[in-house]
Short mmCIF file of C-alpha atoms in Angstrom, two decimals:
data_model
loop_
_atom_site.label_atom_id
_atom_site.label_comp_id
_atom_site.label_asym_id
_atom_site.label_seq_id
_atom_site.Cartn_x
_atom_site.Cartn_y
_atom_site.Cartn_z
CA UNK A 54 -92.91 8.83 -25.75
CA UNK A 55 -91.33 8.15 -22.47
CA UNK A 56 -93.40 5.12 -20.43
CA UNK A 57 -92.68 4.56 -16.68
CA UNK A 58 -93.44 2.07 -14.82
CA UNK A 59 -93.64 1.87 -10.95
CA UNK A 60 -94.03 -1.10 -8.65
CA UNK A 61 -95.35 -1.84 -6.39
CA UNK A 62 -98.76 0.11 -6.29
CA UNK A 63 -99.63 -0.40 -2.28
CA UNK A 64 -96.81 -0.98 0.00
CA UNK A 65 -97.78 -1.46 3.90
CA UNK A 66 -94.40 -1.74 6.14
CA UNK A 67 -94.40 -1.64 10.09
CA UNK A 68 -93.15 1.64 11.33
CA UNK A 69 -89.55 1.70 11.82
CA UNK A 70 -88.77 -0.17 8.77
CA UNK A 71 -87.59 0.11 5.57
CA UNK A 72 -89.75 0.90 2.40
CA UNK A 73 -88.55 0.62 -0.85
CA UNK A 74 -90.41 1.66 -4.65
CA UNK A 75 -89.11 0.68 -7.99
CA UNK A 76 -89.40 2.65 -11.28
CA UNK A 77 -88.37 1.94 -14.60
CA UNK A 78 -88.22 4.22 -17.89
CA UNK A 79 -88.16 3.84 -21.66
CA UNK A 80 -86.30 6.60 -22.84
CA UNK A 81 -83.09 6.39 -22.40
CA UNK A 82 -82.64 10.83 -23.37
CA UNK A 83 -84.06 11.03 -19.57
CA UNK A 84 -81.91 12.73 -17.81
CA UNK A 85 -83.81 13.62 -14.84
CA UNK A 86 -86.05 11.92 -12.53
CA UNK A 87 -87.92 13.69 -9.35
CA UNK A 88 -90.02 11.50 -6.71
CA UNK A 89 -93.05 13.43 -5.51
CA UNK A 90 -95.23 12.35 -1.92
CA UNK A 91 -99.15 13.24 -2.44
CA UNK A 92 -100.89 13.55 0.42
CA UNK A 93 -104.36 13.14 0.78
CA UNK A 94 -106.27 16.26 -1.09
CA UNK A 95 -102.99 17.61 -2.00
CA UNK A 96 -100.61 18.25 -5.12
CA UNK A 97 -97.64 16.67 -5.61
CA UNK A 98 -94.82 17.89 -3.86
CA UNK A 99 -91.34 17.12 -4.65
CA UNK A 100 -89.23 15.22 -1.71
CA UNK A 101 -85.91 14.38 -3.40
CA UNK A 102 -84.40 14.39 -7.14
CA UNK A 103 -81.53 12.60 -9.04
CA UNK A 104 -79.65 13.63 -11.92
CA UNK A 105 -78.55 11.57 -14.75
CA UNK A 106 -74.75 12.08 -13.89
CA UNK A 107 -75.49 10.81 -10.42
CA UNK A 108 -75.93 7.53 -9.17
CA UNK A 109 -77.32 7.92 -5.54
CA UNK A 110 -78.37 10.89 -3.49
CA UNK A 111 -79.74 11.10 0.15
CA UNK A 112 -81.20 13.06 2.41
CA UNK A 113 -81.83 12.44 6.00
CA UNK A 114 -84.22 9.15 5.81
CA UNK A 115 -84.67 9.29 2.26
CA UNK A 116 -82.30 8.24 -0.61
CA UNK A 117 -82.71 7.30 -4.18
CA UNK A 118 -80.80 5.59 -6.53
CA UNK A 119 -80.35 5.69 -10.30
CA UNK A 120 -79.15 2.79 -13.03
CA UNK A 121 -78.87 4.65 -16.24
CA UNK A 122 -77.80 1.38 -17.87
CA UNK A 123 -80.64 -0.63 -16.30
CA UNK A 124 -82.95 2.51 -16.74
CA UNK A 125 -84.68 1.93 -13.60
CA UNK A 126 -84.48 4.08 -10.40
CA UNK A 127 -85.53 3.50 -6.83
CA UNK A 128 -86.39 5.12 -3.54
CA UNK A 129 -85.72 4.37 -0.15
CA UNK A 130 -87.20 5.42 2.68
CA UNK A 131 -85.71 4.19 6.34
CA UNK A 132 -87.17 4.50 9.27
CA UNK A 133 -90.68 5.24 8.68
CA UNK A 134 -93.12 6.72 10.12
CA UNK A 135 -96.87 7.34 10.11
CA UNK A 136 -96.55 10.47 8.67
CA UNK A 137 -94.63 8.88 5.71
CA UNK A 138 -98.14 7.34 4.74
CA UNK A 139 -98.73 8.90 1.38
CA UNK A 140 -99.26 8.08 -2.42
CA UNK A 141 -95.68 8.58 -3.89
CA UNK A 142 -94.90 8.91 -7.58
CA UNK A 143 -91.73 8.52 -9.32
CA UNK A 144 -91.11 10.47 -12.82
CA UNK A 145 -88.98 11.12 -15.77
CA UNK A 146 -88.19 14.38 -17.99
CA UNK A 147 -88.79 13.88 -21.29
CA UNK A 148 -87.90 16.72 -23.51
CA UNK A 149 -90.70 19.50 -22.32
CA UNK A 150 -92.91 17.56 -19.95
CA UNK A 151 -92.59 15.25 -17.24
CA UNK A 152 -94.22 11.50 -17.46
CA UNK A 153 -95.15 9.84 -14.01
CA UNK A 154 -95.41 6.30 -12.49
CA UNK A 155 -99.07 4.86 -11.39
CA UNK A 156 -97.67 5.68 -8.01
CA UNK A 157 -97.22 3.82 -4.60
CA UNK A 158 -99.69 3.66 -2.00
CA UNK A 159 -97.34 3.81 1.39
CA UNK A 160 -99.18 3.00 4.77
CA UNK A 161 -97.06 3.09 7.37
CA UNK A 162 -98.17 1.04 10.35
CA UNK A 163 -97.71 1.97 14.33
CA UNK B 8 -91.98 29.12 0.39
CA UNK B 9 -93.64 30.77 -2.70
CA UNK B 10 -96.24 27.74 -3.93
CA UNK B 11 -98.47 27.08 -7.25
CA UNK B 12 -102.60 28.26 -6.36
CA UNK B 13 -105.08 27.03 -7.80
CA UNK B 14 -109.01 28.16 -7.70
CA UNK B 15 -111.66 26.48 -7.25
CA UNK B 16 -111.01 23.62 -5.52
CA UNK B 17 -113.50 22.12 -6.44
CA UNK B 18 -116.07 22.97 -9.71
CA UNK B 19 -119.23 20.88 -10.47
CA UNK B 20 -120.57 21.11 -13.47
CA UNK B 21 -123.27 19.85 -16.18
CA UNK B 22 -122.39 18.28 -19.22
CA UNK B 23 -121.69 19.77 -22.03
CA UNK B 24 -120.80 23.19 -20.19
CA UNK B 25 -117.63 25.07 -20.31
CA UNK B 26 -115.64 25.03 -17.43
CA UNK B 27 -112.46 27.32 -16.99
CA UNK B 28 -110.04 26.52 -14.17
CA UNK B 29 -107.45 28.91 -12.79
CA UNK B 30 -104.06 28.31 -11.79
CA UNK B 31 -101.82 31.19 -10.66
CA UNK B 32 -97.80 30.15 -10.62
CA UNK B 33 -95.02 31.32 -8.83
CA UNK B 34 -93.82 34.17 -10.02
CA UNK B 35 -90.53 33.72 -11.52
CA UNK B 36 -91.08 30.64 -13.35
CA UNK B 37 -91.78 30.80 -17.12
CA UNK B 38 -93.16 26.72 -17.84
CA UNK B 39 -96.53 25.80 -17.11
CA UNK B 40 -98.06 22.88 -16.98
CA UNK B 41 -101.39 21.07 -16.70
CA UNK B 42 -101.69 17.23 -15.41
CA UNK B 43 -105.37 15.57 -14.99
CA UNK B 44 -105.29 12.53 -11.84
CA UNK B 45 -108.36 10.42 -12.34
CA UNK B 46 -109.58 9.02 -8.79
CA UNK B 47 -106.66 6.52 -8.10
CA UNK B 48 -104.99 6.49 -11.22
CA UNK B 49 -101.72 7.86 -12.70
CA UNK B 50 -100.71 11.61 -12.43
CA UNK B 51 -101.34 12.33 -17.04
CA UNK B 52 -99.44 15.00 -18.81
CA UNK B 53 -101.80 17.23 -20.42
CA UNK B 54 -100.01 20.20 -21.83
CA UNK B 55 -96.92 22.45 -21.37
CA UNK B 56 -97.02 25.70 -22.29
CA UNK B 57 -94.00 28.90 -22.61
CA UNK B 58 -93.80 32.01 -24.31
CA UNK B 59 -97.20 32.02 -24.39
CA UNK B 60 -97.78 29.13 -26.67
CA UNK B 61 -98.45 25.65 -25.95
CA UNK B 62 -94.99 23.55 -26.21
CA UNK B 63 -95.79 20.13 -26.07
CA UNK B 64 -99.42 19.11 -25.53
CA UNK B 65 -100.67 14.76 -25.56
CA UNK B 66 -103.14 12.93 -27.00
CA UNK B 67 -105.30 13.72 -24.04
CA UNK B 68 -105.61 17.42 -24.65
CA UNK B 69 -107.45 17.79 -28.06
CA UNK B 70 -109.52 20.45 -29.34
CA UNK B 71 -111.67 20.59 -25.85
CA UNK B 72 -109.33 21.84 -24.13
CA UNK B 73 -107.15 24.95 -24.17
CA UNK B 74 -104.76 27.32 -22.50
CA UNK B 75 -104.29 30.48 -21.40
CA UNK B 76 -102.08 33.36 -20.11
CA UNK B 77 -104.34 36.09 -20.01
CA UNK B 78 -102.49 38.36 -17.95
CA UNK B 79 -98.74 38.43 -16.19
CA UNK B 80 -100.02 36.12 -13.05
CA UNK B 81 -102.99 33.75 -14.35
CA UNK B 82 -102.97 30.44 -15.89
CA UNK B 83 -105.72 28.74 -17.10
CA UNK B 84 -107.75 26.02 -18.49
CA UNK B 85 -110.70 25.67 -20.54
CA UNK B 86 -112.83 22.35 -21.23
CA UNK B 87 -115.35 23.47 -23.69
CA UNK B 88 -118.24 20.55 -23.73
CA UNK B 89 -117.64 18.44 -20.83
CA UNK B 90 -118.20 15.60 -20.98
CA UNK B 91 -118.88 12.96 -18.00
CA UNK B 92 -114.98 11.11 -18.11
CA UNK B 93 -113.58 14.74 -17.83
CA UNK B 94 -114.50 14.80 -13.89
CA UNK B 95 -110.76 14.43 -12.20
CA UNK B 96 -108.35 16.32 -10.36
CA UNK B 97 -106.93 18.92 -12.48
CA UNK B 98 -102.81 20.06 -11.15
CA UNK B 99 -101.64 23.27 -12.10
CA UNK B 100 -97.44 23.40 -12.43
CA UNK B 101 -94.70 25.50 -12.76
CA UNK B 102 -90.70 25.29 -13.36
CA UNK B 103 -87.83 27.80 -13.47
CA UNK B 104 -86.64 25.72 -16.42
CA UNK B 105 -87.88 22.62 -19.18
CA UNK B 106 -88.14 19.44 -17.10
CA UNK B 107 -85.20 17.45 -18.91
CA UNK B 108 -83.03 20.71 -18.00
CA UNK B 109 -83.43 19.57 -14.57
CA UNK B 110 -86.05 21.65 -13.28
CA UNK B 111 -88.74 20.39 -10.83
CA UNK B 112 -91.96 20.78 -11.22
CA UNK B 113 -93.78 22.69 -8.46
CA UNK B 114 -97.93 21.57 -8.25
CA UNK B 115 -100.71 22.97 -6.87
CA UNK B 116 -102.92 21.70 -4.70
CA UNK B 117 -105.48 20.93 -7.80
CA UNK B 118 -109.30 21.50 -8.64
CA UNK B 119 -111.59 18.82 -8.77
CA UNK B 120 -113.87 18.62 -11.63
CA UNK B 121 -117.34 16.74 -11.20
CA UNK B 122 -119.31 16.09 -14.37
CA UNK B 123 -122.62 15.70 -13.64
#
C-alpha cells in the first residue's frame, strides 16, 4: 500500500519567516495529495490541495508544490505567524482511502 | 460551513467493554471514513465505508471493530473487547467523492478513547 513519509517532525522558525515540510510517496497511482493543519484538540482540517496534473498551487501565504517524477511534494508557508503553530500532515489518495505523513510539529516563534 | 460531528468527545472505558462511537457526516457526502491518532503519532487509516458496506478496511481494523450506518445521518463505530492499546483519538470523515477522485476528506473534531 501507499507509504508516506514526512520530514521534518518539529519545525520551530521565528515569526515572519519561511517554513517549509517535505513529503514523499510510494505509489506512484497517487494522484492526489491534501495537506491538513491540526490544531490542538481538533480534527484535521484541510488548508490547501494539489492535483496530480498540477505542479504548484498557492494561496495567499501558503503554496505547495508537487514532483510526480520525484514523488515527493512540499509545503510552504511564508510569513508566519503564531497562529500558524500547529501539527500539519501531508497525505496521499490511494485508491479508496487516504494514507498520511507522521506530521510536522510547527511552532512559530514571536 | 456544514462540518463532520462527532459524540462523545471523550469515552472512558474498562477493558474488555464495548464501546460504540458516533460520528454524524455532512449531509451530502456518501464516503465515510474512520482514522485512529495515537497520542503523537501518525493520523492511521482504519476503514472506508459506501453503499453501506465497508470498501477498503487495514490491517488495523480486524474483527473488533465494525461499522455502521444505522440510519440516513449516523455513522458509527464499534470496538467490541477493548483492549488497553485501543485508547486514541478516534476521527470521523466524510467526502463527496473516493479520495484518489480528488475529493478531500472533511474530519471531525474526534473522540478520545481511554482504556482503563
Amino acid at each position: 500500500g501507499e507509504n508516506v513519509e514526512q520530514h521534518p517532525s518539529t519545525l520551530s522558525v521565528q515569526e515572519g519567516d519561511s517554513a517549509v515540510i517535505k513529503c514523499t510517496y510510494s505509489d506512484s497511482a497517487s494522484n492526489y495529495f491534501p495537506w491538513y493543519k491540526q490544531e490542538l484538540g481538533k480534527g484535521p482540517q484541510l488548508i490547501i490541495d494539489i492535483r496530480s496534473n498540477v505542479g504548484e498551487k498557492k494561496d495567499q501565504r501558503i503554496a505547495v508544490t508537487l514532483n510526480k517524477t520525484a514523488k515527493h511534494f512540499s509545503l510552504h508557508i511564508t510569513e508566519t505567524q503564531p497562529e500558524d503553530s500547529a501539527v500539519y500532515f501531508c497525505a496521499a489518495a490511494w485508491v479508496r482511502d487516504m494514507r498520511f505523513g507522521a506530521g510536522t510539529r510547527l511552532t512559530v516563534k514571536p | 460551513e456544514p462540518e463532520v460531528t462527532q459524540t462523545p468527545s471523550h469515552q472512558v472505558t474498562q477493558m474488555g467493554q464495548e464501546v460504540i462511537l458516533r460520528c454524524v457526516p455532512i449531509s451530502n457526502h456518501l464516503y465515510f471514513y474512520w482514522y485512529r491518532q495515537i497520542l503523537g503519532q501518525k493520523v492511521e487509516f482504519l476503514v472506508s465505508f459506501y453503499n453501506n458496506e465497508i470498501s477498503e478496511k487495514s490491517e488495523i481494523f480486524d474483527d473488533q471493530f465494525s461499522v455502521e450506518r444505522p440510519d440516513g445521518s449516523n455513522f458509527t463505530l464499534k470496538i467490541r473487547s477493548t483492549k488497553l492499546e485501543d485508547s486514541a483519538m478516534y476521527f470521523c470523515a466524510s467526502s463527496e467523492g473516493w479520495p484518489d477522485n480528488n475529493s478531500p476528506l472533511h474530519f471531525g473534531n474526534g473522540t478520545r478513547l481511554t482504556v482503563t
